[in-house]
PDB file of C-alpha atoms and ligand atoms in Angstrom:
ATOM      1  CA  MET A 513      20.394 -12.565  -3.070  1.00 43.00           C
ATOM      2  CA  THR A 514      19.852 -16.076  -2.041  1.00 44.00           C
ATOM      3  CA  ASP A 515      17.475 -18.584  -2.813  1.00 45.00           C
ATOM      4  CA  THR A 516      16.299 -19.158   0.266  1.00 46.00           C
ATOM      5  CA  ASN A 517      14.065 -15.918   0.546  1.00 51.00           C
ATOM      6  CA  PRO A 518      10.455 -17.051  -0.810  1.00 49.00           C
ATOM      7  CA  ASP A 519      10.443 -13.080  -1.798  1.00 53.00           C
ATOM      8  CA  TYR A 520      13.290 -13.944  -4.256  1.00 61.00           C
ATOM      9  CA  GLY A 521      11.630 -17.152  -5.695  1.00 72.00           C
ATOM     10  CA  ASP A 522       9.887 -14.929  -8.079  1.00 85.00           C
ATOM     11  CA  PRO A 523      12.148 -14.384 -11.981  1.00 87.00           C
ATOM     12  CA  THR A 524       9.048 -11.531 -12.642  1.00 90.00           C
ATOM     13  CA  THR A 525       9.657 -10.017  -9.002  1.00 93.00           C
ATOM     14  CA  ALA A 526      13.163 -10.196  -7.760  1.00 93.00           C
ATOM     15  CA  PRO A 527      14.908  -7.795  -9.550  1.00 94.00           C
ATOM     16  CA  PHE A 528      11.197  -5.626  -7.233  1.00 95.00           C
ATOM     17  CA  TRP A 529      13.042  -7.474  -3.809  1.00 94.00           C
ATOM     18  CA  GLU A 530      16.150  -6.855  -4.736  1.00 94.00           C
ATOM     19  CA  ALA A 531      16.167  -3.387  -5.890  1.00 96.00           C
ATOM     20  CA  ALA A 532      14.670  -3.049  -2.081  1.00 96.00           C
ATOM     21  CA  ALA A 533      17.129  -4.460  -0.566  1.00 95.00           C
ATOM     22  CA  ARG A 534      18.516  -1.616  -1.018  1.00 96.00           C
ATOM     23  CA  HIS A 535      16.540   0.724  -0.613  1.00 97.00           C
ATOM     24  CA  GLU A 536      16.472   1.564  -4.217  1.00 97.00           C
ATOM     25  CA  LEU A 537      12.086   2.142  -5.111  1.00 98.00           C
ATOM     26  CA  MET A 538      11.817  -0.091  -9.191  1.00 97.00           C
ATOM     27  CA  VAL A 539       9.362  -0.024 -11.082  1.00 97.00           C
ATOM     28  CA  GLN A 540       8.556  -2.325 -14.577  1.00 97.00           C
ATOM     29  CA  ARG A 541       9.700   0.360 -17.664  1.00 97.00           C
ATOM     30  CA  CYS A 542       8.075  -0.790 -21.422  1.00 98.00           C
ATOM     31  CA  ASP A 543      10.565  -0.567 -23.417  1.00 97.00           C
ATOM     32  CA  SER A 544       9.034  -0.477 -26.689  1.00 97.00           C
ATOM     33  CA  CYS A 545       6.212   2.138 -25.091  1.00 98.00           C
ATOM     34  CA  GLY A 546       7.242   3.906 -22.088  1.00 96.00           C
ATOM     35  CA  HIS A 547       4.517   2.801 -19.913  1.00 97.00           C
ATOM     36  CA  HIS A 548       5.453   1.742 -16.106  1.00 97.00           C
ATOM     37  CA  GLN A 549       3.517  -0.642 -14.339  1.00 97.00           C
ATOM     38  CA  PHE A 550       3.554  -1.881 -10.479  1.00 96.00           C
ATOM     39  CA  TYR A 551       3.476  -4.592  -9.809  1.00 94.00           C
ATOM     40  CA  PRO A 552       5.627  -6.536 -11.814  1.00 95.00           C
ATOM     41  CA  ARG A 553       3.693  -8.697 -14.635  1.00 95.00           C
ATOM     42  CA  PRO A 554       5.684 -11.029 -18.023  1.00 94.00           C
ATOM     43  CA  PHE A 555       3.823  -7.706 -19.923  1.00 96.00           C
ATOM     44  CA  CYS A 556       2.731  -3.656 -20.476  1.00 98.00           C
ATOM     45  CA  LEU A 557      -0.444  -3.535 -19.484  1.00 96.00           C
ATOM     46  CA  ALA A 558      -0.435  -0.748 -22.159  1.00 97.00           C
ATOM     47  CA  CYS A 559       0.686  -2.485 -25.405  1.00 98.00           C
ATOM     48  CA  GLY A 560       0.427  -5.698 -24.684  1.00 97.00           C
ATOM     49  CA  GLY A 561       4.692  -5.661 -24.843  1.00 97.00           C
ATOM     50  CA  ASP A 562       7.592  -7.931 -23.480  1.00 95.00           C
ATOM     51  CA  ASP A 563       9.959  -5.644 -24.004  1.00 96.00           C
ATOM     52  CA  LEU A 564      10.498  -4.832 -20.275  1.00 96.00           C
ATOM     53  CA  GLY A 565      12.535  -3.203 -18.428  1.00 96.00           C
ATOM     54  CA  TRP A 566      13.602  -2.113 -14.674  1.00 97.00           C
ATOM     55  CA  ALA A 567      13.900   1.930 -13.913  1.00 97.00           C
ATOM     56  CA  GLU A 568      14.013   3.174 -10.218  1.00 97.00           C
ATOM     57  CA  VAL A 569      11.295   6.499  -9.796  1.00 97.00           C
ATOM     58  CA  SER A 570      11.823   9.321  -7.551  1.00 96.00           C
ATOM     59  CA  GLY A 571       9.856   7.686  -4.866  1.00 97.00           C
ATOM     60  CA  LYS A 572       6.848  10.574  -4.280  1.00 98.00           C
ATOM     61  CA  GLY A 573       3.832   9.772  -5.317  1.00 98.00           C
ATOM     62  CA  ALA A 574      -0.678  11.053  -3.578  1.00 98.00           C
ATOM     63  CA  VAL A 575      -2.300   9.045  -1.568  1.00 98.00           C
ATOM     64  CA  TYR A 576      -5.300   7.543  -4.026  1.00 98.00           C
ATOM     65  CA  SER A 577      -6.787   6.206  -1.180  1.00 98.00           C
ATOM     66  CA  LEU A 578      -6.769   4.878   2.340  1.00 97.00           C
ATOM     67  CA  THR A 579      -8.468   2.718   4.725  1.00 96.00           C
ATOM     68  CA  VAL A 580      -7.180   1.863   8.444  1.00 93.00           C
ATOM     69  CA  THR A 581      -6.833  -1.708   9.197  1.00 92.00           C
ATOM     70  CA  ARG A 582      -8.419  -2.897  12.518  1.00 94.00           C
ATOM     71  CA  ILE A 583      -7.922  -7.148  12.702  1.00 93.00           C
ATOM     72  CA  PRO A 584      -4.271  -8.412  13.324  1.00 91.00           C
ATOM     73  CA  VAL A 585      -3.531  -9.838   9.543  1.00 85.00           C
ATOM     74  CA  GLY A 586       0.363 -10.631  10.020  1.00 82.00           C
ATOM     75  CA  PRO A 587       3.415 -10.477  12.869  1.00 81.00           C
ATOM     76  CA  GLY A 588       4.212  -7.383  12.078  1.00 75.00           C
ATOM     77  CA  PHE A 589       1.257  -5.585  11.852  1.00 78.00           C
ATOM     78  CA  GLU A 590       0.299  -4.540  15.444  1.00 86.00           C
ATOM     79  CA  PRO A 591      -3.296  -3.079  13.887  1.00 92.00           C
ATOM     80  CA  PRO A 592      -4.374  -0.163  13.717  1.00 91.00           C
ATOM     81  CA  TYR A 593      -2.224   1.093  10.845  1.00 89.00           C
ATOM     82  CA  PRO A 594      -3.082   3.044   7.537  1.00 92.00           C
ATOM     83  CA  VAL A 595      -3.324   0.830   4.645  1.00 94.00           C
ATOM     84  CA  ALA A 596      -3.045   2.743   1.529  1.00 97.00           C
ATOM     85  CA  LEU A 597      -2.895   2.575  -2.476  1.00 98.00           C
ATOM     86  CA  VAL A 598       0.140   5.493  -3.406  1.00 98.00           C
ATOM     87  CA  GLU A 599      -0.137   7.016  -6.944  1.00 98.00           C
ATOM     88  CA  LEU A 600       3.292   7.710  -7.603  1.00 98.00           C
ATOM     89  CA  ASP A 601       3.796  10.526 -10.057  1.00 97.00           C
ATOM     90  CA  GLU A 602       4.979   8.212 -12.851  1.00 96.00           C
ATOM     91  CA  GLY A 603       1.696   6.340 -12.504  1.00 96.00           C
ATOM     92  CA  PRO A 604       1.141   2.753 -11.120  1.00 97.00           C
ATOM     93  CA  ARG A 605      -0.538   2.847  -7.400  1.00 97.00           C
ATOM     94  CA  MET A 606       0.808   0.891  -4.910  1.00 97.00           C
ATOM     95  CA  LEU A 607      -0.775  -0.280  -2.432  1.00 96.00           C
ATOM     96  CA  THR A 608       1.545   0.074   1.160  1.00 96.00           C
ATOM     97  CA  ASN A 609       1.420   1.522   4.626  1.00 94.00           C
ATOM     98  CA  ILE A 610       1.470   5.258   5.448  1.00 95.00           C
ATOM     99  CA  VAL A 611       3.904   5.848   8.641  1.00 94.00           C
ATOM    100  CA  ASN A 612       5.618   9.735  10.742  1.00 94.00           C
ATOM    101  CA  GLY A 613       2.801  10.899  10.536  1.00 93.00           C
ATOM    102  CA  GLU A 614      -1.304  11.021   9.276  1.00 92.00           C
ATOM    103  CA  ALA A 615      -2.598  11.685   4.857  1.00 94.00           C
ATOM    104  CA  ALA A 616      -5.306  12.038   3.427  1.00 96.00           C
ATOM    105  CA  ILE A 617      -6.558  10.789   0.305  1.00 97.00           C
ATOM    106  CA  GLY A 618      -5.050  13.119  -1.769  1.00 98.00           C
ATOM    107  CA  ASP A 619      -2.020  14.552   0.106  1.00 98.00           C
ATOM    108  CA  ARG A 620       1.649  14.701  -1.383  1.00 98.00           C
ATOM    109  CA  VAL A 621       3.752  11.515  -0.098  1.00 98.00           C
ATOM    110  CA  ARG A 622       6.984   9.860  -0.223  1.00 98.00           C
ATOM    111  CA  LEU A 623       8.774   7.223  -0.299  1.00 98.00           C
ATOM    112  CA  ALA A 624      11.461   5.249   3.593  1.00 97.00           C
ATOM    113  CA  TRP A 625      11.128   2.164   4.273  1.00 97.00           C
ATOM    114  CA  LYS A 626      10.708  -0.933   6.668  1.00 94.00           C
ATOM    115  CA  ASP A 627      13.646  -3.478   7.074  1.00 94.00           C
ATOM    116  CA  ARG A 628      12.536  -6.014   8.555  1.00 90.00           C
ATOM    117  CA  LYS A 629      14.155  -9.548   9.594  1.00 88.00           C
ATOM    118  CA  GLY A 630      14.594 -11.392   7.359  1.00 88.00           C
ATOM    119  CA  ALA A 631      13.204 -10.498   4.539  1.00 88.00           C
ATOM    120  CA  PRO A 632      13.231  -7.466   2.517  1.00 91.00           C
ATOM    121  CA  PRO A 633      12.567  -4.063   3.183  1.00 95.00           C
ATOM    122  CA  LEU A 634       8.687  -3.257   2.261  1.00 94.00           C
ATOM    123  CA  PRO A 635       8.354   0.460   0.803  1.00 97.00           C
ATOM    124  CA  VAL A 636       6.223   2.026   2.614  1.00 97.00           C
ATOM    125  CA  PHE A 637       5.493   6.247   2.077  1.00 98.00           C
ATOM    126  CA  GLU A 638       5.151   9.956   4.708  1.00 97.00           C
ATOM    127  CA  PRO A 639       3.725  13.256   4.526  1.00 97.00           C
ATOM    128  CA  ASP A 640       5.660  15.175   2.064  1.00 96.00           C
ATOM    129  CA  ALA A 641       4.779  19.152   3.392  1.00 84.00           C
ATOM    130  CA  GLY A 642       6.802  20.001   0.516  1.00 73.00           C
TER     131      GLY A 642
HETATM  132 ZN1  LIG B 374       4.569  -1.210 -23.592  1.00 93.10          ZN
END
């Protein structure tokens, strides 16, 4: 962990990025009711409690929604590319990219990682035929 990396600056999200640096996908898990949530928040969306821990998830899920970005929005993201909302098997949905093939709404996907220079890797997803 370094305090010069802006992705680590928020204590609520720091555990997510520290795990991502190890290629581990972690989401918050409520120690009171067991609810999983993403993105990280200071309280549980299910019970309102603040007794939140972190749990590594399977990295398996299904495409909940999908679109294609056709205009450039930032460096490292050359259009066109798919932007998907992936529903993890543990419940939370993540805004992400589909890589290494194409996927449609409802298709099974699995976790991959997009490594970046000077920033933590991003969790992305690829088609999961198995
Ligand atoms: Zn809860």
